[in-house]
Short mmCIF file of C-alpha atoms and ligand atoms in Angstrom, two decimals:
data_model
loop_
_atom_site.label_atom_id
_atom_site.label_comp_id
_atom_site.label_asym_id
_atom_site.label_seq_id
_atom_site.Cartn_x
_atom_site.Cartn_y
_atom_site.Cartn_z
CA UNK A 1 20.70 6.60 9.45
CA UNK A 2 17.47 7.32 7.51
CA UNK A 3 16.85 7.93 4.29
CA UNK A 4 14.16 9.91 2.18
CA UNK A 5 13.89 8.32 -1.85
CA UNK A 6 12.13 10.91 -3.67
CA UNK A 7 11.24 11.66 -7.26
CA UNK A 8 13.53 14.51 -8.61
CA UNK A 9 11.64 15.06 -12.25
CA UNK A 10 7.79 14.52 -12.94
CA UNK A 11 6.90 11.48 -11.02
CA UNK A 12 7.27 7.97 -12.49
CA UNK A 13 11.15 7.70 -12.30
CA UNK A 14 11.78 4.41 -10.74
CA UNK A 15 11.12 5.16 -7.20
CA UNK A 16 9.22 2.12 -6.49
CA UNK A 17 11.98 -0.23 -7.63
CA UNK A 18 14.86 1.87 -5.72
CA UNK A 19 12.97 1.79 -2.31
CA UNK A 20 12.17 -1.65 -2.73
CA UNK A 21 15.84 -1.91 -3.25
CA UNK A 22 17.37 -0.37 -0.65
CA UNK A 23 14.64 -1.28 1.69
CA UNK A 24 16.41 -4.29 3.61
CA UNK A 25 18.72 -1.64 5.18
CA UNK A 26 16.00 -0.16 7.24
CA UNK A 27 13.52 -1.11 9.77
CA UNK A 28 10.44 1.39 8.42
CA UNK A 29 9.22 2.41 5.24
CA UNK A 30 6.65 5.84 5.66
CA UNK A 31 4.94 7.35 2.53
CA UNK A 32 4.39 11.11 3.93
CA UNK A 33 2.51 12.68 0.98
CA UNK A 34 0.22 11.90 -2.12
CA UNK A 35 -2.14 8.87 -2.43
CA UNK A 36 -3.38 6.03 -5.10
CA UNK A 37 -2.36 8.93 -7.64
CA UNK A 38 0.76 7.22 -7.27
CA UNK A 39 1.68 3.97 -8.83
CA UNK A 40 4.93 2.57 -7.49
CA UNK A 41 6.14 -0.80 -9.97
CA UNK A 42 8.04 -3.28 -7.83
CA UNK A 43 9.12 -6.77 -9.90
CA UNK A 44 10.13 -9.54 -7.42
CA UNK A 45 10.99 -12.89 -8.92
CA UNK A 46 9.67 -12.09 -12.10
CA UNK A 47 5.95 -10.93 -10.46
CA UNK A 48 4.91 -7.12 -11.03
CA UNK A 49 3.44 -5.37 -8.01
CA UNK A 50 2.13 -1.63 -8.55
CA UNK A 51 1.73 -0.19 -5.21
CA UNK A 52 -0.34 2.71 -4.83
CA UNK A 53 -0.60 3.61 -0.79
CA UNK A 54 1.26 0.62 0.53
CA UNK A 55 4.88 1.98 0.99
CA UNK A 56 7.20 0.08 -1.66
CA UNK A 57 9.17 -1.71 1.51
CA UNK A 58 5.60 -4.27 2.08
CA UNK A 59 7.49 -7.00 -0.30
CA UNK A 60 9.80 -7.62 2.45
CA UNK A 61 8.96 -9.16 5.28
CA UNK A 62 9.37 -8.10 8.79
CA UNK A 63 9.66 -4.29 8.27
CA UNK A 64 7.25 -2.17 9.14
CA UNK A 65 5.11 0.26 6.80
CA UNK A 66 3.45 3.17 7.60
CA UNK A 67 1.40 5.63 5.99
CA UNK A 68 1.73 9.44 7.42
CA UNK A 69 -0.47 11.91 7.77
CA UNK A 70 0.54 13.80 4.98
CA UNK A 71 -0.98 11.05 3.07
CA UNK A 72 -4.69 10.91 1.51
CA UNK A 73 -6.01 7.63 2.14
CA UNK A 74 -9.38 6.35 -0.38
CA UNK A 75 -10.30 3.48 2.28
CA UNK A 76 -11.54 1.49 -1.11
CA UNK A 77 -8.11 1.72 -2.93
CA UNK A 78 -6.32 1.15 0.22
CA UNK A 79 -8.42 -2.24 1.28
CA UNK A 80 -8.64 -3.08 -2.73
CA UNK A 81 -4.25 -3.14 -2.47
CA UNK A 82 -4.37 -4.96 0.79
CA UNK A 83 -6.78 -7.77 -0.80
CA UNK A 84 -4.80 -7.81 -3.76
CA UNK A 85 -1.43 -8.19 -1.73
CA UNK A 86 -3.26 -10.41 0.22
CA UNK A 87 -4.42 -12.85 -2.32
CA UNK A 88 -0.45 -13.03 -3.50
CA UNK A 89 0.31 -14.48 -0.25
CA UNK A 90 2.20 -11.25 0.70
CA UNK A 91 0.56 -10.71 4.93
CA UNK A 92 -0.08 -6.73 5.74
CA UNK A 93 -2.13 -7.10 8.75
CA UNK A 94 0.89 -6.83 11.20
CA UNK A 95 3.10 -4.80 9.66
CA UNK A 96 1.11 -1.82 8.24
CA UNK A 97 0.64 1.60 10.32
CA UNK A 98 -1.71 4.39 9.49
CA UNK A 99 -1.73 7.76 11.00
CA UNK A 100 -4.56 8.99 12.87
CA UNK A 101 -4.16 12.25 10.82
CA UNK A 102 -4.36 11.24 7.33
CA UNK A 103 -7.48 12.61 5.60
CA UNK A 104 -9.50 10.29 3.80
CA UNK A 105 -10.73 10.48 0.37
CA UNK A 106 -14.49 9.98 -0.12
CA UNK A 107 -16.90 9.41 -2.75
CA UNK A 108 -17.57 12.80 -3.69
CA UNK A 109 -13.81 13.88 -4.08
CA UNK A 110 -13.64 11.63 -7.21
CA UNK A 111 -16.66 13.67 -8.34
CA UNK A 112 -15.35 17.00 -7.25
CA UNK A 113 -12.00 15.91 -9.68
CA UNK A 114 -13.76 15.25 -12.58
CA UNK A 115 -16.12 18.12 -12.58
CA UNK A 116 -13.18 20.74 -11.89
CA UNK A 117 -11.36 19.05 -14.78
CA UNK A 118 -14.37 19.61 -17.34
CA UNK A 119 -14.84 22.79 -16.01
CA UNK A 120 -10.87 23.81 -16.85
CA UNK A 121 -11.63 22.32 -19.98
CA UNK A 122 -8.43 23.43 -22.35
CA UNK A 123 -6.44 24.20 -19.56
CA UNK A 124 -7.25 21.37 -17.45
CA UNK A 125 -4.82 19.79 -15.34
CA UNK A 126 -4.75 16.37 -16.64
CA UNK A 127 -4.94 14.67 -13.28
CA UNK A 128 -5.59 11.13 -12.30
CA UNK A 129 -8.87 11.55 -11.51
CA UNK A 130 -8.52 9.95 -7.72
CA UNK A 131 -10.30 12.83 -5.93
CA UNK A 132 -6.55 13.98 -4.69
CA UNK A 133 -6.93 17.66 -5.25
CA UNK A 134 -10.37 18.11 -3.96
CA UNK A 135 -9.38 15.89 -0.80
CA UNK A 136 -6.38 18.45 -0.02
CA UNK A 137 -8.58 21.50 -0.89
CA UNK A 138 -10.91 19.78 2.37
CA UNK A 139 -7.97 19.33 4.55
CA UNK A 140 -6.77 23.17 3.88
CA UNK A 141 -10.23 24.20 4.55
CA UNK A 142 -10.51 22.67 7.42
CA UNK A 143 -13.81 20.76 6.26
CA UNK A 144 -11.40 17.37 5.78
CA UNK A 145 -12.59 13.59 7.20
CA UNK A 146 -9.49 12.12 8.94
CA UNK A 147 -9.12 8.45 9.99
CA UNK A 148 -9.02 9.52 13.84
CA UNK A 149 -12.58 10.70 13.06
CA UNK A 150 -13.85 7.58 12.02
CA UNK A 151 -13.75 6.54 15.76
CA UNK A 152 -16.56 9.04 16.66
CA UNK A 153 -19.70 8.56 14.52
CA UNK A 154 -21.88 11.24 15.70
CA UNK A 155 -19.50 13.89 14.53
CA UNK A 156 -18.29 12.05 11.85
CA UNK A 157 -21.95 11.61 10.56
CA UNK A 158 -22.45 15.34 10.64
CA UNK A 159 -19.44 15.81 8.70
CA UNK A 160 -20.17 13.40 5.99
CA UNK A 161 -23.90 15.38 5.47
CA UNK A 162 -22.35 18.65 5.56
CA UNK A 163 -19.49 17.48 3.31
CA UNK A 164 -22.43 15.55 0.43
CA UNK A 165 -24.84 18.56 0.25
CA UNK A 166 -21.56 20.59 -0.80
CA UNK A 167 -20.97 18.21 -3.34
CA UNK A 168 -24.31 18.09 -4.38
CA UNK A 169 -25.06 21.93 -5.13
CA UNK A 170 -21.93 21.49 -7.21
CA UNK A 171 -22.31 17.94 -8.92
CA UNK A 172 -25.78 19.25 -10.26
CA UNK A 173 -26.85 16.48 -12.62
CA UNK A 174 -26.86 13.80 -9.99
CA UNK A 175 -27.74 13.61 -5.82
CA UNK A 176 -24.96 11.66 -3.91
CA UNK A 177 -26.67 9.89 -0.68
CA UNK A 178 -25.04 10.54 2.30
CA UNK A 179 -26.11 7.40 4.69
CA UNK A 180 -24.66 4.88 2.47
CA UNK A 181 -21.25 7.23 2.64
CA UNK A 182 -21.73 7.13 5.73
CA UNK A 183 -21.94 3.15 6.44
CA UNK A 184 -19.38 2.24 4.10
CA UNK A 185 -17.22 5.05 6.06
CA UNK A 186 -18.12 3.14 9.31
CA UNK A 187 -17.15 -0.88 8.25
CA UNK A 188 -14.30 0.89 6.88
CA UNK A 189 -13.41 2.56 9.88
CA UNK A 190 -13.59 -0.54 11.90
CA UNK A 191 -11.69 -2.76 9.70
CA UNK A 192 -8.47 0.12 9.75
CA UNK A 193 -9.02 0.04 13.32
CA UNK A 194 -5.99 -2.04 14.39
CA UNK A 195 -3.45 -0.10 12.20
CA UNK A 196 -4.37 3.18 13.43
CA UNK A 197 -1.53 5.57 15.86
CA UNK A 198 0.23 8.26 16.37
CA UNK A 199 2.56 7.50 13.68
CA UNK A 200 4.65 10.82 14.69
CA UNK A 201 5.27 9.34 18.37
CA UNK A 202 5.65 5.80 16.78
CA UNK A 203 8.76 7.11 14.69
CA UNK A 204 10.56 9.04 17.49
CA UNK A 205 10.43 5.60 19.82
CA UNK A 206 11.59 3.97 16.70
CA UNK A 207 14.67 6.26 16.26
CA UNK A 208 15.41 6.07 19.68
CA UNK A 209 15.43 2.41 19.71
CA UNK A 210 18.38 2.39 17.24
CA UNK A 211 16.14 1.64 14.18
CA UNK A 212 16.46 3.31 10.76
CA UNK A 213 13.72 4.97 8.70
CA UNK A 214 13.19 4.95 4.66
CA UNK A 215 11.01 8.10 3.65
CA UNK A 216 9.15 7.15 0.40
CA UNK A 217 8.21 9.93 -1.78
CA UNK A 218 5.63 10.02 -3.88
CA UNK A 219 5.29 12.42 -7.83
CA UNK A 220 8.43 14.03 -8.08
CA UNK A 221 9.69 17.59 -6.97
CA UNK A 222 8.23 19.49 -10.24
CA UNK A 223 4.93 18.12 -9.64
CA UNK A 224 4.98 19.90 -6.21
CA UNK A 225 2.71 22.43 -5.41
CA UNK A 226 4.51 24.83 -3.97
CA UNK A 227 7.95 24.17 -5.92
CA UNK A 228 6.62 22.31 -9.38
CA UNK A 229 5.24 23.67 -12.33
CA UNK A 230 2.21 25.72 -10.86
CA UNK A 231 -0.94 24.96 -11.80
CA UNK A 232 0.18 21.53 -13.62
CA UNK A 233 1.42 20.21 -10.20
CA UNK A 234 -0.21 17.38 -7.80
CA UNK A 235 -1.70 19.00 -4.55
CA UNK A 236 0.99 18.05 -1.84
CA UNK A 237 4.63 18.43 -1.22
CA UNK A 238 6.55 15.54 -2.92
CA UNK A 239 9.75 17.10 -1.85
CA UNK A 240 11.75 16.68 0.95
CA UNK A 241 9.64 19.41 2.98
CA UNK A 242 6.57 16.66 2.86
CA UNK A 243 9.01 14.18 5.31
CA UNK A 244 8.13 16.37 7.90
CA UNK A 245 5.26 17.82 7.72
CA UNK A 246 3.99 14.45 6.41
CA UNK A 247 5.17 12.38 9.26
CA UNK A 248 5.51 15.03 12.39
CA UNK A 249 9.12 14.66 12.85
CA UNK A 250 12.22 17.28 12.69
CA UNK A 251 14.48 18.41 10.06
CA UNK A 252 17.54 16.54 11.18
CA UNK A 253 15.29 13.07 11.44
CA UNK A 254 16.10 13.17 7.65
CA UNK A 255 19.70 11.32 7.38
CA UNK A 256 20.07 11.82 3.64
CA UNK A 257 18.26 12.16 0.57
CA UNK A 258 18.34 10.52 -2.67
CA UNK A 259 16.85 11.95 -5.69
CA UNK A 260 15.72 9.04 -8.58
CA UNK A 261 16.04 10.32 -12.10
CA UNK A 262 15.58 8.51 -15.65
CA UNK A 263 18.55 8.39 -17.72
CA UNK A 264 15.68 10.78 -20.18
CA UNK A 265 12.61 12.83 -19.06
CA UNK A 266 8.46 12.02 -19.03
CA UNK A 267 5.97 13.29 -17.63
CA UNK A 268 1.87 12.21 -17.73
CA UNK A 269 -0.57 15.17 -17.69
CA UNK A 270 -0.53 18.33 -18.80
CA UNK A 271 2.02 21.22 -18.66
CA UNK A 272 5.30 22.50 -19.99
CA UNK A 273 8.03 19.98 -20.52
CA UNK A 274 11.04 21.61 -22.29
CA UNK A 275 12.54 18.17 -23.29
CA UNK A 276 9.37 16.93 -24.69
CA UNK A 277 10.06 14.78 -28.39
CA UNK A 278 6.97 14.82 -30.54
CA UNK A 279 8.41 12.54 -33.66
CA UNK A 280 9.95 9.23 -34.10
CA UNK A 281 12.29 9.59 -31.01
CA UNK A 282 9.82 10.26 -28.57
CA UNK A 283 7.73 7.27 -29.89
CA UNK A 284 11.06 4.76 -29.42
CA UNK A 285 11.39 6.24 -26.04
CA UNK A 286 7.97 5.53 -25.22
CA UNK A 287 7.81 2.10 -26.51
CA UNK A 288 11.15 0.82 -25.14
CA UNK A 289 10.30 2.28 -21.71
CA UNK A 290 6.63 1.08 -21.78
CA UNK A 291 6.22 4.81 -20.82
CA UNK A 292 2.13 3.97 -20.10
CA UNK A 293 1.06 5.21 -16.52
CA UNK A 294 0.86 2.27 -13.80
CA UNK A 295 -2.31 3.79 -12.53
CA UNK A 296 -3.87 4.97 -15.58
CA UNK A 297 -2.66 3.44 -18.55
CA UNK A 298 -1.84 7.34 -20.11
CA UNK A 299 0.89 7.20 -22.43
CA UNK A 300 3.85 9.22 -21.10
CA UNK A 301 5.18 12.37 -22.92
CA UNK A 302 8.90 11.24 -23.19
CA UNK A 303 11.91 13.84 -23.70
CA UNK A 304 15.65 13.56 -23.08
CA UNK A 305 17.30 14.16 -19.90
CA UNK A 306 16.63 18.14 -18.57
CA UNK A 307 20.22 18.87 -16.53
CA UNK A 308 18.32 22.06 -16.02
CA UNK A 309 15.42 20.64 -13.88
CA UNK A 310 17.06 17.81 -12.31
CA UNK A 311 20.26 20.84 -11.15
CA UNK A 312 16.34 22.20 -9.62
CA UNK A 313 15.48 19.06 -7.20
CA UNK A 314 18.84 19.06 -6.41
CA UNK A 315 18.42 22.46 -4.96
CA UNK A 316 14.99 22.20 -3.37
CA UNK A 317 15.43 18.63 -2.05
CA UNK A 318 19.32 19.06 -0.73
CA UNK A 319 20.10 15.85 -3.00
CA UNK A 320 23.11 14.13 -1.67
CA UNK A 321 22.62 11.87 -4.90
CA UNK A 322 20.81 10.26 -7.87
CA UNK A 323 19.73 6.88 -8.42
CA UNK A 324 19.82 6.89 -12.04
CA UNK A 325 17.05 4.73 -13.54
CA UNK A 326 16.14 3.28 -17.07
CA UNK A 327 19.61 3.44 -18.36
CA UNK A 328 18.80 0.50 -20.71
CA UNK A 329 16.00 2.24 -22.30
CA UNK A 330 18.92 4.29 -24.33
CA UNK A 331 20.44 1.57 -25.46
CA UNK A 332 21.03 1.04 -29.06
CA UNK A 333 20.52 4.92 -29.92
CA UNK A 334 23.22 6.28 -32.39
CA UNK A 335 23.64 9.72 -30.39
CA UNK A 336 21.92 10.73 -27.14
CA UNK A 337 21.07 14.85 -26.46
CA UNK A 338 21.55 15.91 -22.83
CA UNK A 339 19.97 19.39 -21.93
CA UNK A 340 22.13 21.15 -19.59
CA UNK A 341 20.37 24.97 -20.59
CA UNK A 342 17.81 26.81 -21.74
CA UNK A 343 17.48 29.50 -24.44
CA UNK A 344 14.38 32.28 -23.72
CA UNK A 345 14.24 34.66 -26.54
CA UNK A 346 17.91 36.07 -25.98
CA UNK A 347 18.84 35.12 -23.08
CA UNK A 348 20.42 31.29 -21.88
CA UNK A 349 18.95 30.10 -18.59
CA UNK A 350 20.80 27.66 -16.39
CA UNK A 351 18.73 27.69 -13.34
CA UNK A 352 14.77 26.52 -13.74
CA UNK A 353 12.45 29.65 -14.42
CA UNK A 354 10.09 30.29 -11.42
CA UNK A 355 7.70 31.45 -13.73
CA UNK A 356 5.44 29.05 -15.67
CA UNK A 357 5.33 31.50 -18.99
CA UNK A 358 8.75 31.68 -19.07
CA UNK A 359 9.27 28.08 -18.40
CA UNK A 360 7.04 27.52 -21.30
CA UNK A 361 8.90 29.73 -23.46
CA UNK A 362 12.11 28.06 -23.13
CA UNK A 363 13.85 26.17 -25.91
CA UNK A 364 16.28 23.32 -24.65
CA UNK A 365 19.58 23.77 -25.38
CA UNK A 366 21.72 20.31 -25.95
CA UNK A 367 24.72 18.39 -25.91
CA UNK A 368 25.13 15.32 -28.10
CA UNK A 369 26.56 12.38 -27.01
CA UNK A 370 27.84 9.32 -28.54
CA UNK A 371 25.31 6.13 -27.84
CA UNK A 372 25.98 2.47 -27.18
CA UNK A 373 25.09 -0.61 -29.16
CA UNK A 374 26.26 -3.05 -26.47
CA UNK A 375 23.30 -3.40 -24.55
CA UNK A 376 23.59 -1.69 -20.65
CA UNK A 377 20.41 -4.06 -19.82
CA UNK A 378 21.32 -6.00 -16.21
CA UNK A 379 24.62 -5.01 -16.30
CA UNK A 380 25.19 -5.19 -12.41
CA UNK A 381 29.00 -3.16 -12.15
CA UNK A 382 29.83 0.48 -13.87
CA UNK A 383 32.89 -1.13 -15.51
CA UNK A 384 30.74 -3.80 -17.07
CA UNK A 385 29.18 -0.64 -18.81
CA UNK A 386 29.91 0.43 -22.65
CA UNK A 387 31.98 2.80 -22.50
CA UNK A 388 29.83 5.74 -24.48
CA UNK A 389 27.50 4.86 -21.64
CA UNK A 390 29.82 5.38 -18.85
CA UNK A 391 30.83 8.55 -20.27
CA UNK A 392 26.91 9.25 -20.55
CA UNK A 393 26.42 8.72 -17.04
CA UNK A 394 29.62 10.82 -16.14
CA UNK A 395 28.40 13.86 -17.99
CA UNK A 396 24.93 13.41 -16.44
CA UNK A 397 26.58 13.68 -13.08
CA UNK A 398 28.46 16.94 -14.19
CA UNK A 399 25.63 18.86 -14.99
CA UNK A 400 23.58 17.72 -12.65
CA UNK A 401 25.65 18.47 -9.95
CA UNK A 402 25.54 15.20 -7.63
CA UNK A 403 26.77 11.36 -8.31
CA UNK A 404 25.13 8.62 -9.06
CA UNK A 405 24.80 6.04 -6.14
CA UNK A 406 22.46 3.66 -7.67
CA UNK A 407 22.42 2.89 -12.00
CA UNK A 408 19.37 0.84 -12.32
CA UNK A 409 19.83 -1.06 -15.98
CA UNK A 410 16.41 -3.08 -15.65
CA UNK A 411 13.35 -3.38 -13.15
CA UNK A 412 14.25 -6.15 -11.38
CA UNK A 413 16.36 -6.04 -7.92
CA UNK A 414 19.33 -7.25 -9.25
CA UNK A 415 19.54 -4.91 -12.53
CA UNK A 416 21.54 -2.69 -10.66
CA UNK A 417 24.89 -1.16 -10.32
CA UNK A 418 25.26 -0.10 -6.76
CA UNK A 419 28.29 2.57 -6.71
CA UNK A 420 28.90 4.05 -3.41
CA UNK A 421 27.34 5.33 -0.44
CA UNK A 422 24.52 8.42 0.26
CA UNK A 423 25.96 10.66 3.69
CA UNK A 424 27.45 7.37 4.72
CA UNK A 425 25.06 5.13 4.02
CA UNK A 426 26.81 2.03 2.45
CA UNK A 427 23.58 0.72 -0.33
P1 GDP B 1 7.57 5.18 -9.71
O1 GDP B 1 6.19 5.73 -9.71
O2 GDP B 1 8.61 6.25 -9.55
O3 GDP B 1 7.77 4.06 -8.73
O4 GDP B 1 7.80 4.56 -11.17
P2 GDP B 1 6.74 3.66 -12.00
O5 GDP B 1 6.65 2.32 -11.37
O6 GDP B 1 5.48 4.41 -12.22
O7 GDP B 1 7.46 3.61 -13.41
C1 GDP B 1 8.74 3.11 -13.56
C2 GDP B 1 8.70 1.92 -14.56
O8 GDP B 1 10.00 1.64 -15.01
C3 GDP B 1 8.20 0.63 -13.91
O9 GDP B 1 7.51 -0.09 -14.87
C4 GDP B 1 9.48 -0.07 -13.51
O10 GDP B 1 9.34 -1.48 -13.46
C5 GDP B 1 10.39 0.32 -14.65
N1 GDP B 1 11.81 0.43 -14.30
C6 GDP B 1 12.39 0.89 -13.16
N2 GDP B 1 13.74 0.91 -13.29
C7 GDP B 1 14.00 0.46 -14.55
C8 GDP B 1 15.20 0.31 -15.30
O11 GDP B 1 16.30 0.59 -14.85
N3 GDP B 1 15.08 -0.15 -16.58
C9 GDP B 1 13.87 -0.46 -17.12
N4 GDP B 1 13.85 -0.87 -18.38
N5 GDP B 1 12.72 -0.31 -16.45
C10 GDP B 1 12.79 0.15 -15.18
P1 IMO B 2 4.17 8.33 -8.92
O1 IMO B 2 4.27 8.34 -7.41
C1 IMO B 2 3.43 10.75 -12.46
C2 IMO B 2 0.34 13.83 -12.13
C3 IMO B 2 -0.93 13.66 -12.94
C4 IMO B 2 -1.26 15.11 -13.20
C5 IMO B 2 -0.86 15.79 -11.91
C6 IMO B 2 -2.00 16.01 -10.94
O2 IMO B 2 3.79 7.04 -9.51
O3 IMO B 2 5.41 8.94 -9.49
P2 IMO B 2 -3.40 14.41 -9.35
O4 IMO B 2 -4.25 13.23 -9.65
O5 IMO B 2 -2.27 14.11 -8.42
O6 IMO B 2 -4.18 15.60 -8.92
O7 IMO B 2 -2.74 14.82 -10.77
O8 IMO B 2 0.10 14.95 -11.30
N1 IMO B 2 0.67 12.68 -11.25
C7 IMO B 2 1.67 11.83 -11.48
N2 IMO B 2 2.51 11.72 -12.55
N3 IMO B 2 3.56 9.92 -11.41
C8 IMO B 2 2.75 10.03 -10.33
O9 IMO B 2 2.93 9.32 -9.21
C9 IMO B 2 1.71 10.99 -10.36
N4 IMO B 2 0.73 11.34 -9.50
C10 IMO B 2 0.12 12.39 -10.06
O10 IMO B 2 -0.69 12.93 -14.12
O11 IMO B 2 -0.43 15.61 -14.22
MG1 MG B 3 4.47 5.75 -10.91
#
């Protein structure tokens, strides 16, 4: 059966460690949506890997990566990760895929980021500066540079002019070249050759060999832009709806789906975050959970758990469960505040406002919950768990409205409690 692992708050939960987890059960690993916005942690043996376009299932070898078409590819970041895995004697060559669809980010898109960030100024997105939006806003347009393109250089040449004098009448206190663009776009090109297909047809012969697919997400459902928090949202669909469209296969190719949450709540960037803690607690949070982006170094905004926004991804993704990260992180806390509403003005909200004003008028409403002084970190079985914590993760369950498959207590593999199967799927 496959599987799609997908961030179910604001990116950032874990997903990196839980795919690279569960990975050995499946034959494929395809990333369907984002790019090197995202920074997936993976700690084998004590070594840290952050992989950005590489899907999180490269560590293992023998299965097969691939990198969809929903995906926006910056050839530089992508041939920068496979040097890097390279160089720490982990092989790519054979084993990665790239669709012939995937739009590429260019030069100018980095540009085109920063200058629509300054020109937002106070309302400015807070993004990570990789060119992402402005590379989607070219593939909507229909004005986008896709790998498949890289094979024709006449047309692709005429694209890459038409695509630098745009920049250029915008970017108006420097003049981007297009021929060196170009040439870089070319050696590129020919060095991605090999990994380039119809990753859509490759999949289907894969399923109907008998082998079993792991959908990676990347951000998390409320930094969608269709279902996240509207304008403070990444520019692709990091929900389930990306596996698709992101891949070109059906609905029912998608076995189950399992959301990863933190035991608490961040979020890097701008925009409303009900949980958010601005004093001492949000600090401890912050420092035990080395909540500092793996892309950009940004220190996280850290908050307790929101029932209320999680209960959301479980709704727009179909969750069939949670892997539960970062449980450890809570350790030692006297009491621990779970929001499972919202109060706006007079009125108490259990389902996520669609409407960003409202959203941002919302106070959480909490529980409190006895903490733990045992330490949870490594424990590998739920009984091995304090029991404030079990009850923790019991409650979290009840609010949120799905189990919790996976407990992660620490980011290695084997800080894990595994408890129980997703649609069948023994972990
Ligand atoms: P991703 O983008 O969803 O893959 O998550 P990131 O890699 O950006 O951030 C998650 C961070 O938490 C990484 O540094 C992981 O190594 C770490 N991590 C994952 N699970 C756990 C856990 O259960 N406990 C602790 N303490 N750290 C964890
Ligand atoms: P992973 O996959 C957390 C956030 C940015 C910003 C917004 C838009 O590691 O969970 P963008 O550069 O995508 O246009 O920025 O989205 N963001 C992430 N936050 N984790 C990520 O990825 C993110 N990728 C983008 O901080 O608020
Ligand atoms: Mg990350």
């Amino acid at each position: 059966m496959n599987l799609a692992i997908l961030g179910a708050q604001w990116g950032d939960e874990g997903k990196g460690k839980i795919v690279d987890l569960v990975a050995p059960h499946f034959s494929i690993v395809a990333r369907y949506q984002g790019g090197h916005n995202a920074g997936h942690t993976v700690y084998v043996d004590g070594a840290k890997f952050i992989l950005r376009l590489i899907p999180s299932g490269i560590l293992h070898p023998g299965l097969t990566c691939v990198i969809g078409n929903g995906v926006v590819i910056d050839p530089r970041a992508l041939f920068a990760e496979v040097d890097e895995l390279g160089r720490a004697g982990i092989k790519v060559d054979e084993r990665l895929v790239i669709s012939d669809k995937a739009h590429l980010i260019l030069p100018y898109h980095r540009d085109l980021d920063l200058l629509s960030e300054a020109r937002r100024g106070e309302r400015k997105i807070g993004t990570t500066s990789r060119g992402i939006g402005p590379a989607y806003e070219d593939k909507i347009a229909r004005r986008g540079i896709r790998v498949g393109d890289l094979a024709d250089p006449r047309g692709l040449e005429q694209d890459v002019r038409d695509n630098v004098t745009a920049r250029n009448r915008l970017v108006q206190d420097n003049t981007m070249e297009w021929r060196p663009v170009l040439e870089e776009l070319l050696q590129y090109g020919e060095r991605m050759r090999p990994w380039v297909h119809d990753v859509s047809l490759m999949l289907s012969d894969a399923m109907r060999n008998g082998k079993a697919i792991l959908f990676e997400g990347a951000q998390g459902t409320l930094l969608d832009i269709d279902h996240g928090t509207y304008p403070y949202v990444t520019s692709s669909n990091a929900s389930v709806g990306g596996v698709c469209t992101g891949l070109g296969l059906g609905p029912r190719a998608i076995g189950g789906v399992l959301g990863v949450a933190k035991a608490y709540t961040t979020r890097v960037g701008e925009g409303p975050l009900p949980t958010e803690l601005f004093g001492e607690m949000g600090h401890r949070l912050r420092e035990s959970g080395h909540e500092y982006g793996a892309v950009t170094g940004r220190p996280r905004r850290c908050g307790w758990y929101d029932a209320v926004a999680v209960r959301y991804s479980v709704r727009i993704n179909g969750l069939d469960a949670l892997a539960l990260t970062k449980l450890d992180v809570l350790d030692g806390l006297e009491r621990i505040q779970i929001c499972s509403s919202y109060r706006c003005g007079s009125r108490t909200l259990t389902e996520f406002p669609s409407d960003l004003g409202q959203l941002a008028a919302c106070e959480p409403v909490y529980e409190s919950l006895p903490g733990w002084s045992v330490p949870t970190r490594g424990v590998r079985r739920f009984a091995d768990l304090p029991e404030p914590a079990r009850r923790y993760v019991a409650r979290l369950e009840e609010v949120s409205g799905v189990p919790a498959a996976i407990i992660s207590t620490g980011s290695a593999r084997d800080e894990t409690i595994l408890r129980g199967d997703v649609q069948g799927l023994k972990l």
